[in-house]
Short mmCIF file of C-alpha atoms in Angstrom, two decimals:
data_model
loop_
_atom_site.label_atom_id
_atom_site.label_comp_id
_atom_site.label_asym_id
_atom_site.label_seq_id
_atom_site.Cartn_x
_atom_site.Cartn_y
_atom_site.Cartn_z
CA MET A 1 -62.35 -83.88 41.44
CA MET A 2 -65.37 -82.89 40.15
CA LYS A 3 -64.78 -79.59 41.47
CA ARG A 4 -61.75 -79.03 38.91
CA PHE A 5 -63.74 -80.51 36.25
CA ILE A 6 -65.74 -77.52 36.46
CA LEU A 7 -63.57 -74.80 36.73
CA VAL A 8 -62.02 -76.48 33.06
CA ILE A 9 -65.28 -76.03 31.53
CA ILE A 10 -65.90 -72.26 32.96
CA MET A 11 -62.46 -71.39 31.72
CA MET A 12 -62.53 -72.50 29.18
CA ILE A 13 -66.04 -71.09 27.80
CA SER A 14 -64.54 -67.46 29.60
CA THR A 15 -62.11 -68.03 26.98
CA PHE A 16 -63.79 -68.84 24.14
CA GLY A 17 -66.05 -65.50 24.85
CA ILE A 18 -63.18 -63.42 24.83
CA PHE A 19 -61.89 -64.95 21.81
CA SER A 20 -65.69 -64.47 19.95
CA PHE A 21 -65.94 -60.77 21.33
CA THR A 22 -62.48 -59.75 20.77
CA SER A 23 -62.23 -61.41 16.34
CA ASN A 24 -66.37 -59.50 16.11
CA ALA A 25 -64.94 -55.79 17.00
CA THR A 26 -62.64 -55.70 14.21
CA ASP A 27 -65.01 -56.16 11.20
CA ALA A 28 -67.60 -53.80 13.57
CA LYS A 29 -68.94 -51.18 11.64
CA LYS A 30 -67.32 -47.40 13.00
CA THR A 31 -68.84 -43.61 12.64
CA SER A 32 -65.79 -41.14 12.07
CA TYR A 33 -65.15 -38.24 9.54
CA ALA A 34 -63.54 -38.31 6.38
CA SER A 35 -62.02 -35.85 3.65
CA TYR A 36 -61.28 -35.94 0.23
CA TYR A 37 -57.83 -35.09 -1.13
CA HIS A 38 -56.04 -32.18 -2.80
CA ASP A 39 -55.80 -32.93 -6.30
CA LYS A 40 -51.40 -31.94 -5.51
CA PHE A 41 -51.66 -35.04 -4.57
CA ASN A 42 -51.82 -36.92 -8.31
CA GLY A 43 -49.46 -38.43 -9.52
CA ARG A 44 -47.43 -39.05 -6.08
CA LYS A 45 -46.29 -42.51 -4.45
CA THR A 46 -48.64 -43.26 -1.79
CA ALA A 47 -47.82 -45.44 2.02
CA SER A 48 -48.52 -48.40 0.14
CA GLY A 49 -45.99 -47.20 -2.56
CA GLU A 50 -48.88 -47.42 -5.24
CA VAL A 51 -49.26 -43.74 -7.57
CA PHE A 52 -52.35 -42.15 -6.23
CA ASP A 53 -55.07 -41.07 -8.48
CA ASN A 54 -57.91 -38.67 -7.59
CA ALA A 55 -60.14 -40.59 -10.01
CA LYS A 56 -59.97 -44.06 -8.70
CA PHE A 57 -61.78 -45.78 -5.44
CA THR A 58 -59.28 -45.34 -2.19
CA ALA A 59 -58.96 -44.50 0.15
CA ALA A 60 -56.03 -43.60 3.86
CA ASN A 61 -56.57 -45.02 6.66
CA ARG A 62 -54.41 -44.94 9.64
CA THR A 63 -54.64 -49.03 11.46
CA LEU A 64 -56.04 -50.62 8.12
CA PRO A 65 -53.68 -53.34 6.03
CA PHE A 66 -53.55 -52.08 2.66
CA GLY A 67 -55.91 -53.65 0.07
CA THR A 68 -58.91 -54.21 2.23
CA ASN A 69 -61.78 -53.07 0.86
CA ILE A 70 -63.63 -51.28 2.81
CA LYS A 71 -67.79 -49.75 2.24
CA VAL A 72 -68.12 -46.52 3.60
CA THR A 73 -71.57 -44.19 3.66
CA ASN A 74 -72.30 -40.73 4.01
CA LEU A 75 -74.37 -40.25 7.48
CA ASP A 76 -76.44 -37.90 5.61
CA ASN A 77 -77.66 -38.74 2.25
CA GLY A 78 -77.56 -43.44 2.45
CA LYS A 79 -74.95 -43.27 -0.50
CA SER A 80 -72.12 -45.50 -0.02
CA VAL A 81 -68.83 -46.43 -1.68
CA ILE A 82 -66.51 -49.24 -1.69
CA VAL A 83 -62.58 -48.12 -1.47
CA LYS A 84 -59.84 -49.71 -1.26
CA VAL A 85 -57.30 -48.89 1.63
CA ASN A 86 -53.65 -48.23 0.24
CA ASP A 87 -52.19 -44.80 1.74
CA ARG A 88 -52.03 -44.05 5.73
CA GLY A 89 -53.65 -41.23 7.41
CA PRO A 90 -55.62 -38.80 7.98
CA TYR A 91 -53.43 -37.09 9.79
CA HIS A 92 -56.15 -35.08 12.02
CA SER A 93 -57.76 -37.10 14.43
CA SER A 94 -60.95 -36.20 14.04
CA ARG A 95 -61.16 -38.15 10.79
CA ALA A 96 -60.26 -41.68 9.78
CA LEU A 97 -60.41 -41.94 6.44
CA ASP A 98 -58.77 -39.62 3.37
CA MET A 99 -60.65 -40.75 0.66
CA SER A 100 -59.96 -40.08 -3.63
CA LYS A 101 -61.91 -36.96 -4.90
CA ALA A 102 -64.00 -39.68 -6.89
CA ALA A 103 -64.85 -42.08 -3.90
CA PHE A 104 -65.94 -38.36 -2.36
CA ASP A 105 -67.80 -36.89 -5.15
CA GLU A 106 -69.64 -40.32 -5.64
CA ILE A 107 -71.83 -39.83 -1.92
CA GLY A 108 -71.19 -36.79 -0.96
CA ASN A 109 -70.30 -33.14 -1.88
CA ILE A 110 -66.64 -31.84 -2.72
CA ASN A 111 -67.51 -28.54 -1.79
CA HIS A 112 -67.68 -29.57 2.33
CA GLY A 113 -64.12 -30.56 3.15
CA THR A 114 -65.63 -33.98 5.61
CA ILE A 115 -68.54 -35.32 5.95
CA PRO A 116 -69.95 -37.94 8.90
CA VAL A 117 -69.30 -41.18 7.56
CA GLU A 118 -69.87 -44.87 8.58
CA TYR A 119 -67.39 -47.44 7.92
CA GLU A 120 -67.15 -51.69 7.60
CA ILE A 121 -64.82 -53.79 6.30
CA VAL A 122 -65.89 -55.74 3.05
CA ASP A 123 -65.10 -58.62 1.06
#
């Protein structure tokens, strides 16, 4: 009887450990590259149904839910900006974010096509 009790306790601890690991993994900081939208996309609908505006602080990501706010930090200069995910993309495997031109310009130089970034979900 005591062996079963100990086994149940070990299983419960293991289950809680796995649960806490998986729930924190989605909140972790991630590093990748970011690019920005070309002006030709102004006025077009995004995947979320919003009209794209290069002057707003928005971004595209392949997996994050629409409306998610993320803090994006340029790894070269430490500057950060908060953007809202409202589109899907980028469709290039080396990048995780396509940012509006205004957001990209806030933390980087638009004369460079991509910048190394770290991003995390914020409330």
